[in-house]
């Protein structure tokens, strides 16, 4: 009884620990390539730590000591993080408890939509009149960014692992839950789940396209569904200025996350088609077609959106001058996954050829050992020439006509 109780609490505790880990992940970070020591400490950009002052530089370590002596702020941020994560956590719990042959992606889409709307609701209910205060401003800034980490961890990863468990197990087991199937060691799911995690990283964190801007200074901007990556260097016009070369990484806000997730709908279709191909439902060339289209289409749509925004704001129709190049990282990872994937065991029970099922009143027949059965080699077969067969058929037809 105690073991069942522990097993029942294991999944919720695991979900809460994952939520805490998300709140400790840095949401942004920058490195000045001319002065690496100027990098912000990682704890300054996680959700649990929200600065109390206007500047990160002046009182950074005093601010940290204030946090350590006033743990109620950690508690406040943790409660807000759990509130934001709760719909996605419920979905992750349901995914583990439902049979793998049930469709769960519509519920995942609903949970993702609720997670994206929750920061706006919390802002309206709690922080409308005090958003300009420095601590609340930094808290709201993190609040509108946290869903871009919650959705991949609690919705994207469980769905991909669910696909892996289903395709890695015999069809007879698809009525079981994901946790029940994972408990069978003979399936050896660990290898496939590791490759599935790499595929998950490719979906949400590898860049979709790269934008190169060389007007004032050389800048390379890459974006994924959850994070953006910027690398800047001195340009020819600002070589002697105070502008520094830099590397900047930041997680996307809820509106940017929603836009890039919508632009990447074919990338999600690509993941689904990978598992359909592993099930033998479609061919690899169809998966390749969807993968390449999913890499190119977001770049085209993003350029069109930029052009429309410029036209609306300025009234001038100017095509986006920045060079944008699609990056096929996800397609490459997808085909590596398909080639390294270990297929499912198709038969859970094997009926041996020499097994004979008898009723209680029947006598067991005499078994002849296979070694005693005469084997006929191919060279001992009797062959008949084709012309003999044709002649025989012609004679049969003539006899039928005479009769």
mmCIF file of C-alpha atoms in Angstrom:
data_model
loop_
_atom_site.group_PDB
_atom_site.id
_atom_site.type_symbol
_atom_site.label_atom_id
_atom_site.label_comp_id
_atom_site.label_asym_id
_atom_site.label_seq_id
_atom_site.Cartn_x
_atom_site.Cartn_y
_atom_site.Cartn_z
ATOM 1 C CA UNK A 1 0.000 0.000 0.000
ATOM 2 C CA UNK A 2 2.822 2.388 0.856
ATOM 3 C CA UNK A 3 4.540 1.664 -2.471
ATOM 4 C CA UNK A 4 1.338 2.546 -4.350
ATOM 5 C CA UNK A 5 1.106 5.777 -2.367
ATOM 6 C CA UNK A 6 4.701 6.687 -3.211
ATOM 7 C CA UNK A 7 4.092 5.814 -6.867
ATOM 8 C CA UNK A 8 1.025 8.062 -6.875
ATOM 9 C CA UNK A 9 2.979 11.040 -5.533
ATOM 10 C CA UNK A 10 6.030 10.471 -7.727
ATOM 11 C CA UNK A 11 4.610 12.062 -10.884
ATOM 12 C CA UNK A 12 3.349 15.331 -9.249
ATOM 13 C CA UNK A 13 6.642 15.764 -7.391
ATOM 14 C CA UNK A 14 8.509 15.266 -10.657
ATOM 15 C CA UNK A 15 6.337 17.920 -12.326
ATOM 16 C CA UNK A 16 6.948 20.442 -9.532
ATOM 17 C CA UNK A 17 10.696 19.837 -9.693
ATOM 18 C CA UNK A 18 10.638 20.435 -13.448
ATOM 19 C CA UNK A 19 8.708 23.672 -12.893
ATOM 20 C CA UNK A 20 11.347 24.780 -10.380
ATOM 21 C CA UNK A 21 14.098 23.928 -12.867
ATOM 22 C CA UNK A 22 12.393 26.069 -15.524
ATOM 23 C CA UNK A 23 12.345 29.009 -13.098
ATOM 24 C CA UNK A 24 16.113 28.628 -12.617
ATOM 25 C CA UNK A 25 16.956 28.640 -16.351
ATOM 26 C CA UNK A 26 18.484 31.970 -17.510
ATOM 27 C CA UNK A 27 16.054 33.771 -19.805
ATOM 28 C CA UNK A 28 18.683 36.009 -21.369
ATOM 29 C CA UNK A 29 22.390 36.616 -21.342
ATOM 30 C CA UNK A 30 24.974 38.745 -23.105
ATOM 31 C CA UNK A 31 28.728 38.620 -23.530
ATOM 32 C CA UNK A 32 30.815 41.602 -24.579
ATOM 33 C CA UNK A 33 33.448 40.037 -26.809
ATOM 34 C CA UNK A 34 35.801 42.927 -26.071
ATOM 35 C CA UNK A 35 35.442 42.433 -22.310
ATOM 36 C CA UNK A 36 34.262 38.960 -21.333
ATOM 37 C CA UNK A 37 34.292 39.867 -17.619
ATOM 38 C CA UNK A 38 31.293 42.167 -18.185
ATOM 39 C CA UNK A 39 28.912 39.210 -18.567
ATOM 40 C CA UNK A 40 25.900 39.202 -16.252
ATOM 41 C CA UNK A 41 25.862 36.398 -13.668
ATOM 42 C CA UNK A 42 23.337 33.755 -14.847
ATOM 43 C CA UNK A 43 21.148 34.024 -11.757
ATOM 44 C CA UNK A 44 20.209 37.612 -12.654
ATOM 45 C CA UNK A 45 18.021 36.524 -15.579
ATOM 46 C CA UNK A 46 16.073 33.556 -14.177
ATOM 47 C CA UNK A 47 12.443 33.867 -13.103
ATOM 48 C CA UNK A 48 13.039 33.342 -9.382
ATOM 49 C CA UNK A 49 15.414 36.304 -9.279
ATOM 50 C CA UNK A 50 13.864 39.689 -10.141
ATOM 51 C CA UNK A 51 16.069 42.741 -9.402
ATOM 52 C CA UNK A 52 14.844 45.321 -6.903
ATOM 53 C CA UNK A 53 16.648 48.282 -8.479
ATOM 54 C CA UNK A 54 16.863 50.090 -11.796
ATOM 55 C CA UNK A 55 20.353 48.899 -12.665
ATOM 56 C CA UNK A 56 21.868 45.448 -12.791
ATOM 57 C CA UNK A 57 25.369 46.823 -12.264
ATOM 58 C CA UNK A 58 25.247 49.160 -9.254
ATOM 59 C CA UNK A 59 23.915 46.926 -6.496
ATOM 60 C CA UNK A 60 23.990 43.474 -8.060
ATOM 61 C CA UNK A 61 25.472 41.561 -5.132
ATOM 62 C CA UNK A 62 23.703 43.727 -2.525
ATOM 63 C CA UNK A 63 20.481 42.823 -4.309
ATOM 64 C CA UNK A 64 21.355 39.127 -4.071
ATOM 65 C CA UNK A 65 22.049 39.381 -0.344
ATOM 66 C CA UNK A 66 18.691 41.124 0.047
ATOM 67 C CA UNK A 67 17.049 38.162 -1.678
ATOM 68 C CA UNK A 68 18.768 35.620 0.512
ATOM 69 C CA UNK A 69 17.574 37.425 3.649
ATOM 70 C CA UNK A 70 14.048 37.938 2.303
ATOM 71 C CA UNK A 71 12.895 34.559 1.026
ATOM 72 C CA UNK A 72 9.297 35.751 0.661
ATOM 73 C CA UNK A 73 10.234 37.215 -2.741
ATOM 74 C CA UNK A 74 11.448 33.801 -3.856
ATOM 75 C CA UNK A 75 8.170 32.378 -2.584
ATOM 76 C CA UNK A 76 6.141 34.971 -4.498
ATOM 77 C CA UNK A 77 7.965 34.274 -7.740
ATOM 78 C CA UNK A 78 7.677 30.512 -7.212
ATOM 79 C CA UNK A 79 3.899 30.737 -6.672
ATOM 80 C CA UNK A 80 3.492 32.864 -9.805
ATOM 81 C CA UNK A 81 5.613 30.404 -11.766
ATOM 82 C CA UNK A 82 3.478 27.471 -10.588
ATOM 83 C CA UNK A 83 0.296 29.359 -11.542
ATOM 84 C CA UNK A 84 1.676 29.919 -15.031
ATOM 85 C CA UNK A 85 2.846 26.317 -15.346
ATOM 86 C CA UNK A 86 -0.269 24.668 -13.908
ATOM 87 C CA UNK A 87 -2.274 24.119 -17.171
ATOM 88 C CA UNK A 88 0.776 22.663 -18.911
ATOM 89 C CA UNK A 89 1.625 20.541 -15.841
ATOM 90 C CA UNK A 90 -1.903 19.090 -15.843
ATOM 91 C CA UNK A 91 -1.510 18.235 -19.529
ATOM 92 C CA UNK A 92 1.843 16.513 -18.905
ATOM 93 C CA UNK A 93 0.242 14.492 -16.100
ATOM 94 C CA UNK A 94 -2.671 13.458 -18.342
ATOM 95 C CA UNK A 95 -0.324 12.443 -21.171
ATOM 96 C CA UNK A 96 1.441 9.992 -18.867
ATOM 97 C CA UNK A 97 -1.868 8.505 -17.663
ATOM 98 C CA UNK A 98 -3.710 8.125 -20.987
ATOM 99 C CA UNK A 99 -3.298 5.199 -23.373
ATOM 100 C CA UNK A 100 -0.893 5.898 -26.209
ATOM 101 C CA UNK A 101 -3.499 5.282 -28.917
ATOM 102 C CA UNK A 102 -5.515 8.356 -27.866
ATOM 103 C CA UNK A 103 -5.018 11.704 -29.621
ATOM 104 C CA UNK A 104 -3.592 14.245 -27.187
ATOM 105 C CA UNK A 105 -2.334 17.065 -29.413
ATOM 106 C CA UNK A 106 -5.686 18.981 -29.398
ATOM 107 C CA UNK A 107 -5.512 19.100 -25.598
ATOM 108 C CA UNK A 108 -1.888 20.169 -25.851
ATOM 109 C CA UNK A 109 -2.876 23.015 -28.171
ATOM 110 C CA UNK A 110 -5.540 24.104 -25.684
ATOM 111 C CA UNK A 111 -3.087 23.970 -22.765
ATOM 112 C CA UNK A 112 -0.547 26.026 -24.750
ATOM 113 C CA UNK A 113 -3.182 28.670 -25.537
ATOM 114 C CA UNK A 114 -4.171 28.959 -21.868
ATOM 115 C CA UNK A 115 -0.507 29.237 -20.861
ATOM 116 C CA UNK A 116 0.019 32.106 -23.325
ATOM 117 C CA UNK A 117 -3.049 33.995 -22.048
ATOM 118 C CA UNK A 118 -2.360 33.551 -18.316
ATOM 119 C CA UNK A 119 0.368 36.264 -18.060
ATOM 120 C CA UNK A 120 -2.079 38.828 -19.442
ATOM 121 C CA UNK A 121 -4.727 37.766 -16.907
ATOM 122 C CA UNK A 122 -2.236 37.958 -14.021
ATOM 123 C CA UNK A 123 -1.104 41.386 -15.177
ATOM 124 C CA UNK A 124 -4.682 42.698 -15.269
ATOM 125 C CA UNK A 125 -5.602 41.224 -11.892
ATOM 126 C CA UNK A 126 -2.445 41.956 -9.902
ATOM 127 C CA UNK A 127 -0.069 44.464 -11.439
ATOM 128 C CA UNK A 128 -1.978 47.004 -13.547
ATOM 129 C CA UNK A 129 -1.482 49.948 -11.171
ATOM 130 C CA UNK A 130 2.140 49.290 -10.195
ATOM 131 C CA UNK A 131 3.869 48.021 -13.337
ATOM 132 C CA UNK A 132 6.190 51.069 -13.420
ATOM 133 C CA UNK A 133 7.800 50.214 -10.048
ATOM 134 C CA UNK A 134 11.218 48.670 -10.722
ATOM 135 C CA UNK A 135 10.727 45.289 -8.957
ATOM 136 C CA UNK A 136 7.269 44.810 -10.495
ATOM 137 C CA UNK A 137 8.513 45.898 -13.919
ATOM 138 C CA UNK A 138 11.256 43.275 -13.919
ATOM 139 C CA UNK A 139 8.809 40.675 -12.598
ATOM 140 C CA UNK A 140 6.304 41.421 -15.371
ATOM 141 C CA UNK A 141 9.103 41.294 -17.931
ATOM 142 C CA UNK A 142 9.944 37.751 -16.827
ATOM 143 C CA UNK A 143 6.265 36.810 -16.490
ATOM 144 C CA UNK A 144 5.651 37.468 -20.202
ATOM 145 C CA UNK A 145 8.693 35.375 -21.168
ATOM 146 C CA UNK A 146 8.303 32.292 -18.958
ATOM 147 C CA UNK A 147 5.656 30.559 -21.194
ATOM 148 C CA UNK A 148 8.251 30.195 -23.965
ATOM 149 C CA UNK A 149 10.019 27.722 -21.651
ATOM 150 C CA UNK A 150 6.942 26.159 -20.040
ATOM 151 C CA UNK A 151 5.294 25.068 -23.297
ATOM 152 C CA UNK A 152 8.316 23.190 -24.731
ATOM 153 C CA UNK A 153 9.029 21.371 -21.445
ATOM 154 C CA UNK A 154 5.510 20.420 -20.328
ATOM 155 C CA UNK A 155 3.726 20.103 -23.696
ATOM 156 C CA UNK A 156 6.235 19.615 -26.516
ATOM 157 C CA UNK A 157 8.542 17.085 -24.854
ATOM 158 C CA UNK A 158 5.779 14.773 -23.479
ATOM 159 C CA UNK A 159 4.073 14.664 -26.894
ATOM 160 C CA UNK A 160 7.293 13.724 -28.704
ATOM 161 C CA UNK A 161 8.134 11.067 -26.107
ATOM 162 C CA UNK A 162 4.592 9.747 -26.428
ATOM 163 C CA UNK A 163 5.128 9.290 -30.178
ATOM 164 C CA UNK A 164 8.387 7.462 -29.444
ATOM 165 C CA UNK A 165 6.803 5.111 -26.908
ATOM 166 C CA UNK A 166 3.971 4.290 -29.300
ATOM 167 C CA UNK A 167 6.167 3.542 -32.308
ATOM 168 C CA UNK A 168 8.727 1.651 -30.186
ATOM 169 C CA UNK A 169 6.175 -0.759 -28.719
ATOM 170 C CA UNK A 170 4.067 -3.527 -30.319
ATOM 171 C CA UNK A 171 0.582 -2.615 -31.440
ATOM 172 C CA UNK A 172 -0.884 -5.008 -28.884
ATOM 173 C CA UNK A 173 0.402 -2.716 -26.106
ATOM 174 C CA UNK A 174 -1.059 0.538 -27.413
ATOM 175 C CA UNK A 175 -4.022 0.280 -25.076
ATOM 176 C CA UNK A 176 -1.655 0.812 -22.128
ATOM 177 C CA UNK A 177 -0.486 4.140 -20.744
ATOM 178 C CA UNK A 178 2.907 5.601 -21.558
ATOM 179 C CA UNK A 179 4.190 4.932 -18.036
ATOM 180 C CA UNK A 180 3.048 1.299 -18.165
ATOM 181 C CA UNK A 181 4.805 0.701 -21.478
ATOM 182 C CA UNK A 182 7.988 2.346 -20.195
ATOM 183 C CA UNK A 183 8.042 -0.115 -17.294
ATOM 184 C CA UNK A 184 8.765 -3.063 -19.649
ATOM 185 C CA UNK A 185 12.572 -3.384 -19.853
ATOM 186 C CA UNK A 186 12.571 -5.673 -22.927
ATOM 187 C CA UNK A 187 11.432 -2.756 -25.117
ATOM 188 C CA UNK A 188 14.706 -0.859 -24.468
ATOM 189 C CA UNK A 189 13.204 2.600 -24.948
ATOM 190 C CA UNK A 190 16.101 4.611 -23.486
ATOM 191 C CA UNK A 191 18.012 4.914 -26.759
ATOM 192 C CA UNK A 192 15.004 6.110 -28.738
ATOM 193 C CA UNK A 193 14.012 8.563 -25.991
ATOM 194 C CA UNK A 194 17.486 10.129 -26.045
ATOM 195 C CA UNK A 195 17.199 10.713 -29.796
ATOM 196 C CA UNK A 196 13.671 12.058 -29.225
ATOM 197 C CA UNK A 197 15.064 14.610 -26.754
ATOM 198 C CA UNK A 198 17.581 15.747 -29.371
ATOM 199 C CA UNK A 199 14.714 16.053 -31.857
ATOM 200 C CA UNK A 200 12.776 18.124 -29.285
ATOM 201 C CA UNK A 201 15.749 20.488 -28.958
ATOM 202 C CA UNK A 202 15.753 20.809 -32.738
ATOM 203 C CA UNK A 203 12.068 21.773 -32.813
ATOM 204 C CA UNK A 204 12.072 24.455 -30.124
ATOM 205 C CA UNK A 205 15.646 25.700 -29.702
ATOM 206 C CA UNK A 206 17.582 25.380 -32.970
ATOM 207 C CA UNK A 207 17.376 28.448 -35.261
ATOM 208 C CA UNK A 208 14.757 28.486 -38.002
ATOM 209 C CA UNK A 209 16.565 31.055 -40.149
ATOM 210 C CA UNK A 210 19.416 33.537 -39.932
ATOM 211 C CA UNK A 211 19.196 37.255 -40.735
ATOM 212 C CA UNK A 212 22.392 39.066 -41.751
ATOM 213 C CA UNK A 213 22.515 42.856 -41.416
ATOM 214 C CA UNK A 214 25.641 44.767 -42.484
ATOM 215 C CA UNK A 215 24.439 48.367 -42.707
ATOM 216 C CA UNK A 216 25.967 50.006 -39.625
ATOM 217 C CA UNK A 217 27.670 46.965 -38.195
ATOM 218 C CA UNK A 218 27.709 43.284 -38.946
ATOM 219 C CA UNK A 219 24.950 41.514 -37.075
ATOM 220 C CA UNK A 220 23.803 37.917 -37.321
ATOM 221 C CA UNK A 221 20.363 37.309 -35.846
ATOM 222 C CA UNK A 222 18.976 33.795 -35.523
ATOM 223 C CA UNK A 223 15.687 32.806 -33.957
ATOM 224 C CA UNK A 224 14.023 29.610 -32.881
ATOM 225 C CA UNK A 225 10.532 29.146 -31.485
ATOM 226 C CA UNK A 226 11.704 29.773 -27.906
ATOM 227 C CA UNK A 227 15.014 31.690 -28.092
ATOM 228 C CA UNK A 228 16.718 34.300 -30.248
ATOM 229 C CA UNK A 229 20.481 34.484 -30.784
ATOM 230 C CA UNK A 230 22.319 37.677 -31.788
ATOM 231 C CA UNK A 231 25.975 38.076 -32.718
ATOM 232 C CA UNK A 232 27.248 41.570 -33.543
ATOM 233 C CA UNK A 233 30.623 42.818 -34.800
ATOM 234 C CA UNK A 234 32.155 46.151 -35.701
ATOM 235 C CA UNK A 235 30.936 47.492 -39.021
ATOM 236 C CA UNK A 236 32.899 49.643 -41.496
ATOM 237 C CA UNK A 237 31.103 52.854 -40.423
ATOM 238 C CA UNK A 238 31.397 52.308 -36.681
ATOM 239 C CA UNK A 239 34.803 50.713 -36.356
ATOM 240 C CA UNK A 240 36.142 53.405 -34.035
ATOM 241 C CA UNK A 241 32.932 53.951 -32.083
ATOM 242 C CA UNK A 242 31.987 52.740 -28.640
ATOM 243 C CA UNK A 243 29.860 49.953 -30.097
ATOM 244 C CA UNK A 244 31.198 46.622 -28.870
ATOM 245 C CA UNK A 245 31.118 43.210 -30.430
ATOM 246 C CA UNK A 246 28.645 41.054 -28.543
ATOM 247 C CA UNK A 247 26.723 37.811 -28.237
ATOM 248 C CA UNK A 248 23.183 38.072 -26.898
ATOM 249 C CA UNK A 249 20.717 35.273 -26.159
ATOM 250 C CA UNK A 250 17.158 35.824 -24.970
ATOM 251 C CA UNK A 251 13.944 33.835 -24.677
ATOM 252 C CA UNK A 252 10.976 35.127 -26.657
ATOM 253 C CA UNK A 253 7.954 36.906 -25.251
ATOM 254 C CA UNK A 254 4.510 35.346 -25.533
ATOM 255 C CA UNK A 255 3.561 37.265 -28.686
ATOM 256 C CA UNK A 256 6.830 36.408 -30.467
ATOM 257 C CA UNK A 257 6.543 32.778 -29.356
ATOM 258 C CA UNK A 258 2.981 32.573 -30.707
ATOM 259 C CA UNK A 259 4.017 34.131 -34.048
ATOM 260 C CA UNK A 260 6.996 31.851 -34.650
ATOM 261 C CA UNK A 261 5.069 28.778 -33.489
ATOM 262 C CA UNK A 262 2.319 29.633 -36.003
ATOM 263 C CA UNK A 263 4.886 30.202 -38.775
ATOM 264 C CA UNK A 264 6.438 26.824 -37.950
ATOM 265 C CA UNK A 265 3.275 24.752 -38.285
ATOM 266 C CA UNK A 266 4.892 22.646 -41.021
ATOM 267 C CA UNK A 267 7.782 21.851 -38.684
ATOM 268 C CA UNK A 268 5.318 20.273 -36.262
ATOM 269 C CA UNK A 269 3.794 18.415 -39.206
ATOM 270 C CA UNK A 270 7.306 17.216 -40.057
ATOM 271 C CA UNK A 271 7.678 15.670 -36.584
ATOM 272 C CA UNK A 272 4.340 13.912 -36.946
ATOM 273 C CA UNK A 273 5.302 12.612 -40.403
ATOM 274 C CA UNK A 274 8.569 11.205 -39.045
ATOM 275 C CA UNK A 275 6.651 8.854 -36.784
ATOM 276 C CA UNK A 276 4.120 8.072 -39.527
ATOM 277 C CA UNK A 277 7.052 7.059 -41.723
ATOM 278 C CA UNK A 278 8.444 4.871 -38.935
ATOM 279 C CA UNK A 279 5.026 3.199 -38.746
ATOM 280 C CA UNK A 280 5.199 2.511 -42.500
ATOM 281 C CA UNK A 281 2.311 4.839 -43.393
ATOM 282 C CA UNK A 282 4.288 7.196 -45.677
ATOM 283 C CA UNK A 283 7.626 7.174 -47.495
ATOM 284 C CA UNK A 284 10.811 9.034 -46.610
ATOM 285 C CA UNK A 285 10.642 11.275 -49.666
ATOM 286 C CA UNK A 286 7.311 12.653 -48.435
ATOM 287 C CA UNK A 287 8.884 13.386 -45.044
ATOM 288 C CA UNK A 288 11.811 15.111 -46.766
ATOM 289 C CA UNK A 289 9.433 17.270 -48.803
ATOM 290 C CA UNK A 290 7.563 18.450 -45.693
ATOM 291 C CA UNK A 291 10.825 19.021 -43.811
ATOM 292 C CA UNK A 292 12.374 21.236 -46.488
ATOM 293 C CA UNK A 293 9.133 23.149 -46.974
ATOM 294 C CA UNK A 294 8.912 23.645 -43.205
ATOM 295 C CA UNK A 295 12.424 25.129 -43.227
ATOM 296 C CA UNK A 296 11.812 27.501 -46.155
ATOM 297 C CA UNK A 297 8.230 28.675 -45.561
ATOM 298 C CA UNK A 298 8.800 30.461 -42.178
ATOM 299 C CA UNK A 299 11.583 32.537 -43.760
ATOM 300 C CA UNK A 300 9.332 33.639 -46.634
ATOM 301 C CA UNK A 301 6.383 34.417 -44.359
ATOM 302 C CA UNK A 302 8.561 36.374 -41.927
ATOM 303 C CA UNK A 303 9.936 38.525 -44.765
ATOM 304 C CA UNK A 304 6.394 39.224 -45.989
ATOM 305 C CA UNK A 305 5.254 40.167 -42.476
ATOM 306 C CA UNK A 306 8.175 42.601 -42.115
ATOM 307 C CA UNK A 307 7.323 44.160 -45.476
ATOM 308 C CA UNK A 308 3.657 44.579 -44.489
ATOM 309 C CA UNK A 309 4.601 46.137 -41.139
ATOM 310 C CA UNK A 310 6.905 48.650 -42.858
ATOM 311 C CA UNK A 311 4.155 49.515 -45.336
ATOM 312 C CA UNK A 312 1.553 50.023 -42.570
ATOM 313 C CA UNK A 313 3.811 52.140 -40.348
ATOM 314 C CA UNK A 314 5.495 54.273 -43.031
ATOM 315 C CA UNK A 315 3.210 53.994 -46.064
ATOM 316 C CA UNK A 316 6.166 52.947 -48.218
ATOM 317 C CA UNK A 317 6.296 49.574 -49.904
ATOM 318 C CA UNK A 318 9.885 48.428 -49.382
ATOM 319 C CA UNK A 319 10.972 44.815 -49.465
ATOM 320 C CA UNK A 320 12.949 43.666 -46.458
ATOM 321 C CA UNK A 321 16.595 44.457 -47.271
ATOM 322 C CA UNK A 322 18.134 42.109 -44.705
ATOM 323 C CA UNK A 323 19.446 38.839 -46.063
ATOM 324 C CA UNK A 324 17.509 35.941 -44.546
ATOM 325 C CA UNK A 325 18.636 32.365 -45.052
ATOM 326 C CA UNK A 326 16.662 29.299 -43.888
ATOM 327 C CA UNK A 327 18.566 26.828 -41.735
ATOM 328 C CA UNK A 328 17.681 23.117 -42.237
ATOM 329 C CA UNK A 329 18.820 22.000 -38.784
ATOM 330 C CA UNK A 330 15.520 20.301 -37.953
ATOM 331 C CA UNK A 331 15.391 18.352 -41.224
ATOM 332 C CA UNK A 332 18.924 17.061 -40.658
ATOM 333 C CA UNK A 333 18.153 16.065 -37.070
ATOM 334 C CA UNK A 334 14.927 14.410 -38.196
ATOM 335 C CA UNK A 335 16.654 12.158 -40.717
ATOM 336 C CA UNK A 336 19.430 11.319 -38.261
ATOM 337 C CA UNK A 337 16.684 10.304 -35.834
ATOM 338 C CA UNK A 338 14.991 8.116 -38.461
ATOM 339 C CA UNK A 339 18.251 6.371 -39.362
ATOM 340 C CA UNK A 340 19.254 5.771 -35.737
ATOM 341 C CA UNK A 341 15.800 4.787 -34.584
ATOM 342 C CA UNK A 342 15.326 1.289 -33.183
ATOM 343 C CA UNK A 343 12.024 -0.163 -34.488
ATOM 344 C CA UNK A 344 9.412 -1.809 -32.320
ATOM 345 C CA UNK A 345 9.218 -5.504 -31.562
ATOM 346 C CA UNK A 346 6.313 -6.535 -33.754
ATOM 347 C CA UNK A 347 5.386 -9.734 -31.869
ATOM 348 C CA UNK A 348 4.953 -9.967 -28.118
ATOM 349 C CA UNK A 349 4.194 -13.671 -28.215
ATOM 350 C CA UNK A 350 5.729 -16.085 -30.705
ATOM 351 C CA UNK A 351 3.980 -19.357 -31.540
ATOM 352 C CA UNK A 352 6.550 -22.012 -32.353
ATOM 353 C CA UNK A 353 5.991 -24.208 -35.402
ATOM 354 C CA UNK A 354 6.430 -27.461 -33.491
ATOM 355 C CA UNK A 355 3.805 -26.638 -30.828
ATOM 356 C CA UNK A 356 0.694 -28.815 -31.176
ATOM 357 C CA UNK A 357 -2.444 -28.006 -29.174
ATOM 358 C CA UNK A 358 -4.477 -31.090 -28.259
ATOM 359 C CA UNK A 359 -7.656 -31.767 -26.317
ATOM 360 C CA UNK A 360 -7.498 -33.973 -23.238
ATOM 361 C CA UNK A 361 -8.887 -37.043 -25.042
ATOM 362 C CA UNK A 362 -6.494 -36.859 -28.027
ATOM 363 C CA UNK A 363 -3.265 -38.837 -28.220
ATOM 364 C CA UNK A 364 -0.062 -36.975 -28.883
ATOM 365 C CA UNK A 365 1.178 -37.770 -32.415
ATOM 366 C CA UNK A 366 4.590 -39.179 -33.091
ATOM 367 C CA UNK A 367 7.077 -36.372 -33.665
ATOM 368 C CA UNK A 368 9.553 -36.800 -36.482
ATOM 369 C CA UNK A 369 12.831 -34.984 -35.804
ATOM 370 C CA UNK A 370 13.667 -32.365 -38.342
ATOM 371 C CA UNK A 371 17.010 -34.020 -38.941
ATOM 372 C CA UNK A 372 15.243 -37.160 -40.205
ATOM 373 C CA UNK A 373 13.122 -35.304 -42.740
ATOM 374 C CA UNK A 374 14.502 -35.727 -46.239
ATOM 375 C CA UNK A 375 15.745 -32.469 -47.616
ATOM 376 C CA UNK A 376 15.639 -31.971 -51.384
ATOM 377 C CA UNK A 377 18.376 -29.802 -52.765
ATOM 378 C CA UNK A 378 17.685 -27.488 -55.737
ATOM 379 C CA UNK A 379 19.976 -29.534 -57.978
ATOM 380 C CA UNK A 380 17.756 -32.603 -57.384
ATOM 381 C CA UNK A 381 14.645 -30.907 -58.727
ATOM 382 C CA UNK A 382 13.146 -32.256 -61.993
ATOM 383 C CA UNK A 383 13.066 -29.620 -64.722
ATOM 384 C CA UNK A 384 10.926 -29.806 -67.888
ATOM 385 C CA UNK A 385 11.842 -27.829 -71.035
ATOM 386 C CA UNK A 386 9.417 -25.119 -72.059
ATOM 387 C CA UNK A 387 8.932 -26.486 -75.599
ATOM 388 C CA UNK A 388 7.730 -29.812 -74.167
ATOM 389 C CA UNK A 389 5.086 -28.002 -72.126
ATOM 390 C CA UNK A 390 3.920 -26.003 -75.167
ATOM 391 C CA UNK A 391 3.729 -29.132 -77.351
ATOM 392 C CA UNK A 392 1.674 -30.902 -74.692
ATOM 393 C CA UNK A 393 -0.793 -28.002 -74.479
ATOM 394 C CA UNK A 394 -1.218 -27.892 -78.282
ATOM 395 C CA UNK A 395 -1.977 -31.633 -78.395
ATOM 396 C CA UNK A 396 -4.598 -31.239 -75.657
ATOM 397 C CA UNK A 397 -6.336 -28.496 -77.648
ATOM 398 C CA UNK A 398 -6.394 -30.644 -80.830
ATOM 399 C CA UNK A 399 -7.878 -33.604 -78.953
ATOM 400 C CA UNK A 400 -10.623 -31.361 -77.538
ATOM 401 C CA UNK A 401 -11.542 -30.135 -81.048
ATOM 402 C CA UNK A 402 -11.756 -33.686 -82.412
ATOM 403 C CA UNK A 403 -14.060 -34.790 -79.633
#
